[in-house]
Amino acid sequence: MTGPAAPTPSALTALRPLPLTAVRLDRSGLLGGWQERNATATLPHCVDQLTAYGNLANLRRVTGDSDAAFAGMWFADTDVYKTLEAAAWSGTQPGFVTDTISLLEKAQDADGYLNSYYQVDHVDQQWTDLGFSHEMYSAGHLIQAAVAAARTTDAPQLLGVARRFADLLVRRFGPDGADLIDGHPEVETALVELYRLTGHEPYLALARRLVELRGHGLLGPGRFGPRYWQDHTPLLDADEATGHAVRQMYLLAGAVDVAVETRDAALLAAAERLWESALASKTYLTGGQGSRHKDEGFGDPYELPPDRAYAETCAAIGSFQLAWRLLLATGKARYADEMERLLHNGIAGSIALDGRSFFYSNPLQLRTGHDGSHEDTPSQRLTWYSCACCPPNLARLMASLHGYVATATPGGLQLHLYAAGTVVDGDYTLDVRTSYPWDERIDITVTAAGDGPWTLALRVPAWCRDARLSVNGSLVRAGAQEGYLRVTRTWRAGDVVSLVLAMPPRLVGAHPRVDAVRGCAALARGPVVYCLEHADLPPSLDGVLFEDLELDAAHPLVIAATHDLPTAHDLTTPHDGAAQPVAPVAILATLRARAAEPADLYRPLAPSTAGTVTATVPAIPYFLWANREPGPMRVWIPLAAREE
Amino acid sequence: MTGPAAPTPSALTALRPLPLTAVRLDRSGLLGGWQERNATATLPHCVDQLTAYGNLANLRRVTGDSDAAFAGMWFADTDVYKTLEAAAWSGTQPGFVTDTISLLEKAQDADGYLNSYYQVDHVDQQWTDLGFSHEMYSAGHLIQAAVAAARTTDAPQLLGVARRFADLLVRRFGPDGADLIDGHPEVETALVELYRLTGHEPYLALARRLVELRGHGLLGPGRFGPRYWQDHTPLLDADEATGHAVRQMYLLAGAVDVAVETRDAALLAAAERLWESALASKTYLTGGQGSRHKDEGFGDPYELPPDRAYAETCAAIGSFQLAWRLLLATGKARYADEMERLLHNGIAGSIALDGRSFFYSNPLQLRTGHDGSHEDTPSQRLTWYSCACCPPNLARLMASLHGYVATATPGGLQLHLYAAGTVVDGDYTLDVRTSYPWDERIDITVTAAGDGPWTLALRVPAWCRDARLSVNGSLVRAGAQEGYLRVTRTWRAGDVVSLVLAMPPRLVGAHPRVDAVRGCAALARGPVVYCLEHADLPPSLDGVLFEDLELDAAHPLVIAATHDLPTAHDLTTPHDGAAQPVAPVAILATLRARAAEPADLYRPLAPSTAGTVTATVPAIPYFLWANREPGPMRVWIPLAAREE
């Protein structure tokens, strides 16, 4: 059985996911280390928080086993479902899984309804406020948890619960039911996955119906207007990603699932078009999406403030899930590129080194004097949130991470994400050894080769200008085609494929329409975006305000291992106290303290003069920020005036 | 009787306001024209909207004369009070005033309580949610309306209503009452004004008590933390303007009133310190304040995005009221400078040419493709708002505008704001003739001179680098001292004082810590900030995206009258169809369309190359934007790369 998103044999799809058991990520690698941390720290933490914050007690109120008040958000059940899904993918937390599934079976109404907020205090309001009630959204997360459990275990209980709820949805909102949709898309992709698992066509039909009903104003304007929940125009006609970023990404993920299973090329094209629109003018350098705190929404085109970036963790996860579906559907490398960018930046940055605290919004800048007292703009990660959608969402993604690494086609295997581990596809077994993304070399040993020729395709990321592939030491002269280097041959056990993706540190600029970072550059290496953090300023810059530092772009950038840098040393020690096998790489940049300026906020325009105080400062991977003492940070660094 | 904020004789104050009858603004001038438009268009519009939106019906529910549902915000009464105050200052709308005062008298409870939201449906919740109930805030606006009525008429009814409510506040929250404060400051300044009018000390004592109780966490964290309502630290200890901008400004205005009446120099110093902090890093070029939509709040220092500027109209009005109080208390010109900046930009821009539509938030940039469907980010002014605090607030300011123009000291008269009109102070009468701010010359004729010498002080704005003063044609050689040019002499009727404030168009830069406008300049002339608006682009720029235009700062700026410019011609016709006596001045700037760029949102950093398509484009006064077809606008214009 596969991981998330498994097209049926008849689906319109270019690539096929491998069975979840086909890939194993080594904990010595970055991705495998994250997955290990997820299983040993994040997931247990989530399970604990479900008790501490009352999510499980909410369900026990339904069964009469708790008299506590309802706690948390009205969609608090979804935190339980996402944690269940994570536990299923990771194969851990059996006690929590068993107990919770029993609780859910007991809490479910006879007709299949299950929602602890609406089953005790607000029974008469069931299905009355679909714009904000999240009832189908909650059902969707229940279904996804059940699909994960069914794909990874033989236990049928949770699937039974999910199907009873899904059948209720079909009766209520299917072709014979009401023309209504949920304010928060999510159930669409869940229903398609349930169809994939069960073959029960009405689930797919309902998913398609919900996608098609959206965009006709059924939800009304709500608090933020119909664009907020993508109900302003049918998806087939939409030309711009808009509104609440998570809703937009979840909707598109569901739409792609519907499109591939119904072989609806127009719907797939619409999803690709909206994805392109988001990437063209509404996505942060980290892959994060959502420029506004007020409605957690996409802003206008090119409205991408680094300080007020909302870039919700769930939006990045939704974008990752969408990119995965588009990759499967089309085979285009750019979707895998985006998965890589998200994973190493917007997603990885949302979690602390110890795996037990989280960002909900993921800004690209924090100023000196920042007021971090609010949940939506904390100075450091928090252990939980009043709306705790992000942590268990991250847990379910990390738990299924090995499912996204590689795909197959008849006669071929595609490696999309690079990490130490093993890949098994039928008779073939690959052993991948790499310290990517810190090291530019990826060695792949064929340890079992099967019979006859097959094609190994290795993604060459768009950021890479110099990719070299060798087989058994011989350079392969062919260049990448459509983002992949491909080698077709009859492989033998012991063959070694080496891919070197040159990753010199580089200066990144933004389109000049991105007003918010005009005159700035960002640092990147390979797929990793870097940032300056206050903790790394040397004593020679004592007394210089962080905001008065500029980048001297004329000086070459060099790299250094973080364990060689006193200030960044703490970042080489992961959650279990052991040093990381390969320390993250820092980029050493030359900064220049701005020359003295008048204090006036506004003044006659004058060219700036270059400062004279310079220092070499390590920039660290963005995803490692806020793991030391709180302080200012920035991804986009002002460029110093050139010396005349 | 004076206009708003009239210190008692014993107050700690440097300047004294003139009686409201002492100044008349000519409708031919900009300020007088605004005041006229306010009386003939805005105020009648507000009165109409109070009926249309149910505010008056809300009060009639209390008296049993309406069975409609409560309409609008729970503090909807304040729209009535502010409109009443505006009517009082302007001496118009007598029918509305009489009827509404009778209604209020009838609606008031026997103990003095008056609040239509809490008198019918939520009686048991009176005084139970002071953080958000706005009950004292509403009382404050009632009191201010009553003070205005008492200062401009002989009718005592409204003052009776206000005093009965104020006496209730004293009983409930005075020294013998509860230690509680309102989440929204406003009543403090109102109580001091009521004390000034009545001499009743307990009102002053309560105001002082409310200022001193704030900052001790009495309100709890609420939704946005204690900084939101300035309850995180006592005002005397605070060093940074923070939280909800309107609340901060209203609190400081009340604190200054308390400080001057209680001769509390430390409290006055604290208010000045917080004002300075706001001006140093948290104020827009237009004088607007509030960088965040989510909590209508100040952001972090230097967080001043032009596109997402909240810059609520009420915050600008509150800042104006605070600056006026600080001007009176200290006599410092910088406060009058700020009043001038606010009036000609942040405040003036909030209202349409016709006086009947309004901005609530006042952005400094609107992009191509802006989604203007939300009330908080409309593309054009709206005729009313679901929270309609701003329009009647503007109406009461404009109605009392003549009260802010000049002040007196023993033996002296100070002119702070320049506009055509007359000023009478005792035996002296001045006739002011000017087309300021379009013309740089202000002629002041002494039409009645009285006996003995006195000093005329004329403000020289900080933006002015070349001020020339002549008396009867002879140049006065003395320079400005502390922001004022002063002439002391025994004046004779017929003496003419001419002040020329040189106002070449100028390029303004921002402190480099203002990340959001790095690499940009703004255009200004005199006190007026300019903007580029899409409607003014010439046909030669057809097909160029507004966001791809940059300013060629090497070309000199020149000025032109808007009535000579086809695109800006509509801006010379005010509300009544007659052409303005003096057309606003435009600044002609040379723009350069950016050279073709790759479409990629992010790319290797490369220096931009100067475009080759240039055009001369008029920039219009910011306050005139959005009076033609909707389209993009910007105050901060990217600077074109220099040609090598």
Coordinates of N, CA, C and O in Angstrom, one line a residue, chain A residues 224-225 227 279-285 292-295 300-304 307-308 341 365 367-371 374 376 507-516 518-521 545 547-548 594 597-605 634 636 638-639, chain B residues 224-225 227 279-285 292-295 300-304 307-308 341 365 367-371 374 376 507-516 518-521 545 547-548 594 597-605 634 636 638-639:
Chain A
F224 N -15.1 37.6 5.3 CA -14.0 38.0 4.5 C -14.3 38.1 3.0 O -13.4 38.2 2.1
G225 N -15.6 37.9 2.6 CA -15.9 37.9 1.2 C -15.7 36.5 0.6 O -15.0 35.6 1.1
R227 N -14.1 35.3 -1.9 CA -12.7 34.9 -2.3 C -12.0 34.1 -1.2 O -11.2 33.3 -1.5
L279 N 2.8 30.6 -7.7 CA 4.3 30.6 -7.8 C 4.8 31.8 -8.4 O 5.9 32.3 -8.2
A280 N 4.0 32.4 -9.4 CA 4.5 33.6 -10.1 C 4.6 34.8 -9.3 O 5.4 35.7 -9.6
S281 N 3.7 35.0 -8.4 CA 3.6 36.3 -7.7 C 3.1 36.3 -6.2 O 3.0 37.3 -5.6
K282 N 2.9 35.1 -5.7 CA 2.3 35.0 -4.4 C 2.9 34.0 -3.5 O 2.3 33.4 -2.6
T283 N 4.2 33.7 -3.7 CA 4.9 32.7 -2.9 C 6.2 33.2 -2.4 O 6.9 33.9 -3.1
Y284 N 6.5 33.0 -1.1 CA 7.7 33.4 -0.5 C 8.9 32.6 -1.0 O 8.7 31.5 -1.5
L285 N 10.1 33.1 -0.8 CA 11.3 32.4 -1.2 C 11.4 31.0 -0.5 O 12.0 30.1 -1.0
R292 N -1.0 37.8 4.5 CA -1.8 38.6 5.4 C -2.2 37.8 6.6 O -2.7 36.7 6.6
H293 N -2.1 38.5 7.8 CA -2.5 37.9 9.0 C -4.0 38.0 9.2 O -4.6 37.1 9.8
K294 N -4.6 39.0 8.7 CA -6.0 39.3 9.0 C -6.9 38.1 8.6 O -7.7 37.7 9.3
D295 N -6.7 37.6 7.3 CA -7.6 36.5 6.9 C -6.7 35.3 6.5 O -7.2 34.5 5.8
D300 N -2.5 40.6 -2.6 CA -2.4 41.0 -4.0 C -1.2 40.4 -4.7 O -0.2 40.1 -4.0
P301 N -1.1 40.4 -6.0 CA 0.1 39.9 -6.6 C 1.3 40.7 -6.2 O 1.3 41.9 -6.1
Y302 N 2.4 40.1 -5.9 CA 3.7 40.7 -5.5 C 3.6 41.3 -4.1 O 4.6 42.0 -3.7
E303 N 2.6 41.1 -3.4 CA 2.5 41.6 -2.0 C 3.1 40.5 -1.1 O 2.4 39.5 -0.7
L304 N 4.4 40.6 -0.8 CA 5.1 39.6 -0.1 C 6.0 40.1 1.0 O 7.3 40.0 0.9
D307 N 8.4 40.6 6.8 CA 8.1 40.7 8.3 C 6.7 40.3 8.6 O 6.5 39.6 9.7
R308 N 5.8 40.6 7.8 CA 4.4 40.2 8.1 C 4.0 39.0 7.3 O 2.8 38.7 7.1
R341 N 11.8 22.6 -2.1 CA 12.0 23.9 -1.5 C 11.1 24.0 -0.2 O 11.6 24.5 0.8
Q365 N 11.3 37.7 8.5 CA 12.1 38.8 9.1 C 11.5 39.0 10.5 O 10.3 39.0 10.7
R367 N 12.1 41.9 13.6 CA 12.9 43.1 13.9 C 13.4 43.2 15.4 O 12.7 42.6 16.3
T368 N 14.4 43.9 15.6 CA 14.8 44.3 17.0 C 13.5 45.0 17.6 O 12.9 45.9 16.9
G369 N 13.2 44.7 18.8 CA 12.1 45.3 19.5 C 10.8 44.6 19.1 O 9.7 45.2 19.4
H370 N 10.8 43.5 18.4 CA 9.6 42.8 18.0 C 8.8 42.5 19.3 O 9.3 42.0 20.3
D371 N 7.5 42.7 19.2 CA 6.6 42.3 20.3 C 6.1 40.9 19.9 O 5.3 40.7 19.1
H374 N 2.1 37.8 20.9 CA 0.9 37.2 20.4 C 1.2 35.9 19.7 O 2.2 35.7 19.1
D376 N 0.2 34.8 17.0 CA 0.4 34.9 15.5 C 1.7 35.6 15.1 O 2.1 35.6 14.0
L507 N 23.6 34.4 -4.4 CA 22.8 35.6 -4.1 C 21.5 35.5 -4.9 O 21.6 35.4 -6.1
V508 N 20.4 35.7 -4.2 CA 19.1 35.6 -4.9 C 18.5 37.0 -4.9 O 18.6 37.7 -3.8
G509 N 17.9 37.4 -6.0 CA 17.2 38.6 -6.0 C 15.7 38.3 -6.3 O 15.4 37.2 -6.7
A510 N 14.9 39.3 -6.0 CA 13.4 39.1 -6.2 C 13.0 39.9 -7.4 O 13.7 40.9 -7.8
H511 N 11.9 39.5 -8.0 CA 11.4 40.4 -9.1 C 11.2 41.8 -8.6 O 10.7 42.0 -7.4
P512 N 11.5 42.8 -9.4 CA 11.4 44.2 -8.8 C 10.0 44.6 -8.4 O 9.8 45.6 -7.7
R513 N 9.0 43.8 -8.8 CA 7.7 44.2 -8.4 C 7.4 43.8 -6.9 O 6.4 44.2 -6.3
V514 N 8.3 43.0 -6.4 CA 8.2 42.7 -4.9 C 8.7 43.8 -4.1 O 9.9 43.9 -3.7
D515 N 7.9 44.8 -3.9 CA 8.3 46.1 -3.3 C 9.0 45.8 -1.9 O 9.9 46.5 -1.6
A516 N 8.5 44.8 -1.2 CA 8.9 44.7 0.2 C 10.4 44.3 0.3 O 10.9 44.5 1.4
R518 N 12.8 45.2 -2.1 CA 13.6 46.0 -3.1 C 15.0 46.3 -2.4 O 15.1 46.6 -1.3
G519 N 16.0 46.2 -3.2 CA 17.4 46.6 -2.7 C 17.9 45.6 -1.8 O 18.9 45.9 -1.0
C520 N 17.4 44.4 -1.8 CA 17.9 43.3 -0.9 C 18.3 42.1 -1.7 O 17.9 41.9 -2.8
A521 N 19.1 41.3 -1.1 CA 19.4 40.0 -1.6 C 19.2 38.9 -0.5 O 19.3 39.2 0.7
L545 N 23.0 48.1 15.5 CA 21.6 47.6 15.5 C 21.5 46.6 14.3 O 22.1 46.8 13.2
E547 N 19.3 45.9 12.3 CA 18.7 46.5 11.1 C 19.6 47.4 10.4 O 19.3 47.8 9.2
D548 N 20.8 47.7 10.9 CA 21.7 48.6 10.3 C 22.8 47.9 9.6 O 23.8 48.5 9.1
R594 N 25.9 50.1 8.4 CA 25.5 51.3 7.7 C 26.2 52.6 8.3 O 26.3 52.7 9.5
E597 N 23.4 57.8 10.1 CA 22.3 58.4 9.4 C 21.6 59.4 10.3 O 21.6 59.2 11.5
P598 N 20.9 60.4 9.8 CA 20.1 61.2 10.7 C 19.0 60.3 11.2 O 18.6 59.3 10.6
A599 N 18.5 60.6 12.4 CA 17.5 59.8 13.0 C 16.1 60.0 12.4 O 15.2 59.2 12.6
D600 N 15.9 61.1 11.7 CA 14.6 61.5 11.1 C 14.0 60.3 10.3 O 14.7 59.7 9.5
L601 N 12.8 60.0 10.5 CA 12.1 58.9 9.8 C 12.0 59.3 8.3 O 12.2 58.4 7.5
Y602 N 11.8 60.6 8.0 CA 11.7 61.0 6.6 C 12.6 62.2 6.5 O 12.8 63.0 7.4
R603 N 13.3 62.3 5.3 CA 14.3 63.3 5.1 C 14.5 63.6 3.7 O 14.1 62.8 2.9
P604 N 15.2 64.6 3.3 CA 15.5 64.8 1.9 C 16.2 63.6 1.3 O 17.1 63.1 2.0
L605 N 15.8 63.2 0.2 CA 16.4 62.0 -0.4 C 17.9 62.3 -0.7 O 18.3 63.3 -1.2
R634 N 16.7 38.0 9.6 CA 16.2 38.4 8.3 C 16.7 37.5 7.2 O 17.9 37.0 7.3
W636 N 16.0 38.4 3.8 CA 16.4 39.4 2.8 C 17.2 40.5 3.4 O 16.8 41.1 4.4
P638 N 19.5 43.9 3.2 CA 19.8 45.1 2.4 C 21.2 45.1 1.7 O 22.1 44.7 2.4
L639 N 21.2 45.5 0.5 CA 22.5 45.5 -0.2 C 23.2 46.9 0.2 O 22.6 47.9 0.1
Chain B
F224 N -6.0 40.4 22.0 CA -4.7 40.8 21.3 C -3.6 41.1 22.3 O -2.6 41.7 21.9
G225 N -3.8 40.7 23.5 CA -2.7 41.0 24.5 C -2.9 42.4 25.1 O -3.6 43.2 24.6
R227 N -1.0 44.9 25.4 CA -0.5 46.1 24.7 C -1.6 46.7 23.8 O -1.5 47.9 23.5
L279 N 6.4 59.2 16.3 CA 6.9 59.9 15.2 C 8.3 59.4 14.7 O 8.6 59.5 13.5
A280 N 9.1 58.8 15.6 CA 10.4 58.4 15.2 C 10.4 57.1 14.4 O 11.3 56.9 13.6
S281 N 9.5 56.3 14.6 CA 9.6 55.0 13.9 C 8.2 54.3 13.5 O 8.2 53.2 13.0
K282 N 7.1 55.0 13.8 CA 5.8 54.3 13.6 C 4.8 55.2 13.0 O 3.6 55.1 13.3
T283 N 5.2 56.1 12.2 CA 4.2 57.0 11.5 C 4.5 57.1 10.0 O 5.7 57.2 9.6
Y284 N 3.5 57.0 9.3 CA 3.6 57.1 7.8 C 3.9 58.6 7.4 O 3.7 59.5 8.1
L285 N 4.4 58.7 6.2 CA 4.7 60.0 5.6 C 3.5 60.9 5.6 O 3.6 62.1 5.6
R292 N -0.9 47.6 10.9 CA -1.4 46.3 10.9 C -3.0 46.3 10.8 O -3.6 47.0 11.6
H293 N -3.5 45.5 9.9 CA -4.9 45.3 9.8 C -5.5 44.5 10.9 O -6.6 44.7 11.4
K294 N -4.7 43.5 11.3 CA -5.3 42.5 12.2 C -5.8 43.1 13.5 O -6.9 42.8 14.0
D295 N -5.0 44.0 14.1 CA -5.4 44.6 15.4 C -5.5 46.1 15.3 O -5.5 46.8 16.3
D300 N 5.8 46.8 14.8 CA 7.2 47.0 15.4 C 7.8 48.3 14.9 O 7.3 48.8 13.9
P301 N 8.8 48.8 15.5 CA 9.5 50.0 15.0 C 9.9 49.8 13.5 O 10.4 48.8 13.2
Y302 N 9.7 50.8 12.7 CA 10.0 50.9 11.3 C 9.2 49.9 10.5 O 9.5 49.7 9.3
E303 N 8.2 49.3 11.0 CA 7.3 48.4 10.2 C 6.3 49.3 9.6 O 5.3 49.6 10.2
L304 N 6.5 49.8 8.4 CA 5.6 50.8 7.8 C 5.3 50.4 6.3 O 5.7 51.2 5.4
D307 N 1.6 49.4 1.3 CA 0.4 48.7 0.8 C -0.6 48.3 1.9 O -1.8 48.4 1.7
R308 N 0.0 47.8 2.9 CA -0.9 47.3 4.0 C -1.0 48.4 5.1 O -1.4 48.0 6.3
R341 N 0.7 68.4 8.7 CA 0.9 67.2 7.9 C -0.4 66.3 7.9 O -0.8 65.9 6.8
Q365 N -0.3 52.8 -1.0 CA -0.1 52.1 -2.2 C -1.3 51.1 -2.5 O -1.8 50.5 -1.6
R367 N -2.1 48.2 -5.5 CA -1.5 47.5 -6.7 C -2.5 47.3 -7.8 O -3.7 47.1 -7.6
T368 N -1.9 47.1 -9.0 CA -2.7 46.5 -10.1 C -3.2 45.2 -9.7 O -2.5 44.4 -9.1
G369 N -4.5 44.9 -9.9 CA -5.1 43.6 -9.5 C -5.5 43.6 -8.1 O -5.8 42.5 -7.6
H370 N -5.5 44.7 -7.4 CA -6.0 44.8 -6.0 C -7.4 44.3 -5.9 O -8.3 44.6 -6.6
D371 N -7.6 43.4 -4.9 CA -8.9 42.9 -4.5 C -9.5 43.9 -3.6 O -9.2 43.9 -2.4
H374 N -13.2 44.0 0.1 CA -13.4 44.1 1.6 C -13.4 45.5 2.1 O -12.7 46.4 1.6
D376 N -12.0 46.7 4.6 CA -10.8 47.2 5.1 C -9.7 47.5 4.1 O -8.7 48.0 4.4
L507 N 12.1 65.7 -3.2 CA 12.2 64.3 -3.2 C 12.4 63.9 -1.7 O 13.4 64.4 -1.1
V508 N 11.6 63.0 -1.2 CA 11.7 62.6 0.2 C 12.2 61.2 0.3 O 11.8 60.3 -0.5
G509 N 13.1 60.9 1.2 CA 13.6 59.6 1.4 C 13.2 59.1 2.8 O 12.8 60.0 3.6
A510 N 13.2 57.8 3.0 CA 12.8 57.3 4.4 C 14.1 56.8 5.0 O 15.1 56.4 4.4
H511 N 14.1 56.7 6.3 CA 15.2 56.1 7.1 C 15.4 54.7 6.5 O 14.4 54.0 6.3
P512 N 16.7 54.3 6.3 CA 16.9 53.0 5.7 C 16.4 51.8 6.5 O 16.3 50.7 6.0
R513 N 16.0 52.1 7.8 CA 15.4 51.0 8.5 C 13.9 50.7 8.1 O 13.4 49.7 8.5
V514 N 13.4 51.6 7.3 CA 12.0 51.4 6.8 C 12.1 50.4 5.6 O 12.2 50.9 4.5
D515 N 12.2 49.2 5.9 CA 12.5 48.2 4.8 C 11.5 48.3 3.7 O 11.8 48.1 2.5
A516 N 10.2 48.6 4.0 CA 9.2 48.5 3.0 C 9.3 49.5 1.9 O 8.7 49.3 0.8
R518 N 12.5 50.8 0.8 CA 13.9 50.9 0.4 C 14.0 51.1 -1.1 O 13.2 50.5 -1.8
G519 N 14.9 52.0 -1.5 CA 15.0 52.2 -2.9 C 13.9 53.0 -3.5 O 13.8 53.0 -4.8
C520 N 13.2 53.7 -2.7 CA 12.1 54.5 -3.2 C 12.2 56.0 -2.8 O 12.9 56.3 -1.8
A521 N 11.5 56.8 -3.5 CA 11.4 58.2 -3.0 C 9.9 58.6 -3.1 O 9.2 58.0 -3.8
L545 N 2.9 48.1 -17.2 CA 2.3 47.9 -15.9 C 2.7 49.0 -14.9 O 3.8 49.4 -14.9
E547 N 3.2 49.0 -11.9 CA 4.3 48.7 -11.0 C 5.7 48.6 -11.6 O 6.7 48.5 -10.9
D548 N 5.7 48.7 -12.9 CA 7.0 48.7 -13.6 C 7.5 50.1 -13.9 O 8.5 50.3 -14.6
R594 N 10.5 50.2 -16.5 CA 11.6 49.3 -16.2 C 12.0 48.5 -17.5 O 11.1 48.1 -18.2
E597 N 12.3 42.3 -17.8 CA 12.8 41.5 -16.7 C 12.4 40.0 -16.9 O 11.3 39.8 -17.5
P598 N 13.2 39.1 -16.5 CA 12.6 37.7 -16.5 C 11.4 37.7 -15.6 O 11.3 38.4 -14.6
A599 N 10.4 36.8 -15.9 CA 9.2 36.8 -15.1 C 9.4 36.1 -13.8 O 8.5 36.2 -12.9
D600 N 10.5 35.3 -13.6 CA 10.7 34.6 -12.4 C 10.5 35.5 -11.2 O 11.1 36.6 -11.1
L601 N 9.8 34.9 -10.2 CA 9.7 35.7 -8.9 C 11.0 35.9 -8.2 O 11.3 36.9 -7.7
Y602 N 11.8 34.8 -8.3 CA 13.2 34.8 -7.7 C 14.2 34.4 -8.7 O 13.9 33.5 -9.5
R603 N 15.4 35.0 -8.7 CA 16.4 34.8 -9.7 C 17.7 35.1 -9.2 O 17.8 35.8 -8.2
P604 N 18.8 34.8 -9.9 CA 20.1 35.2 -9.5 C 20.1 36.7 -9.4 O 19.6 37.4 -10.2
L605 N 20.7 37.2 -8.3 CA 20.8 38.7 -8.2 C 21.6 39.3 -9.3 O 22.6 38.9 -9.7
R634 N 0.5 54.9 -6.0 CA 1.6 54.8 -5.0 C 2.2 56.1 -4.6 O 2.3 57.0 -5.4
W636 N 5.2 56.0 -2.6 CA 6.7 55.7 -2.7 C 7.0 55.1 -4.0 O 6.4 54.1 -4.4
P638 N 9.6 53.6 -6.8 CA 10.9 53.0 -6.9 C 11.9 54.0 -7.8 O 11.4 54.6 -8.7
L639 N 13.1 54.1 -7.3 CA 14.0 54.9 -8.1 C 14.7 54.1 -9.2 O 15.1 53.0 -9.0

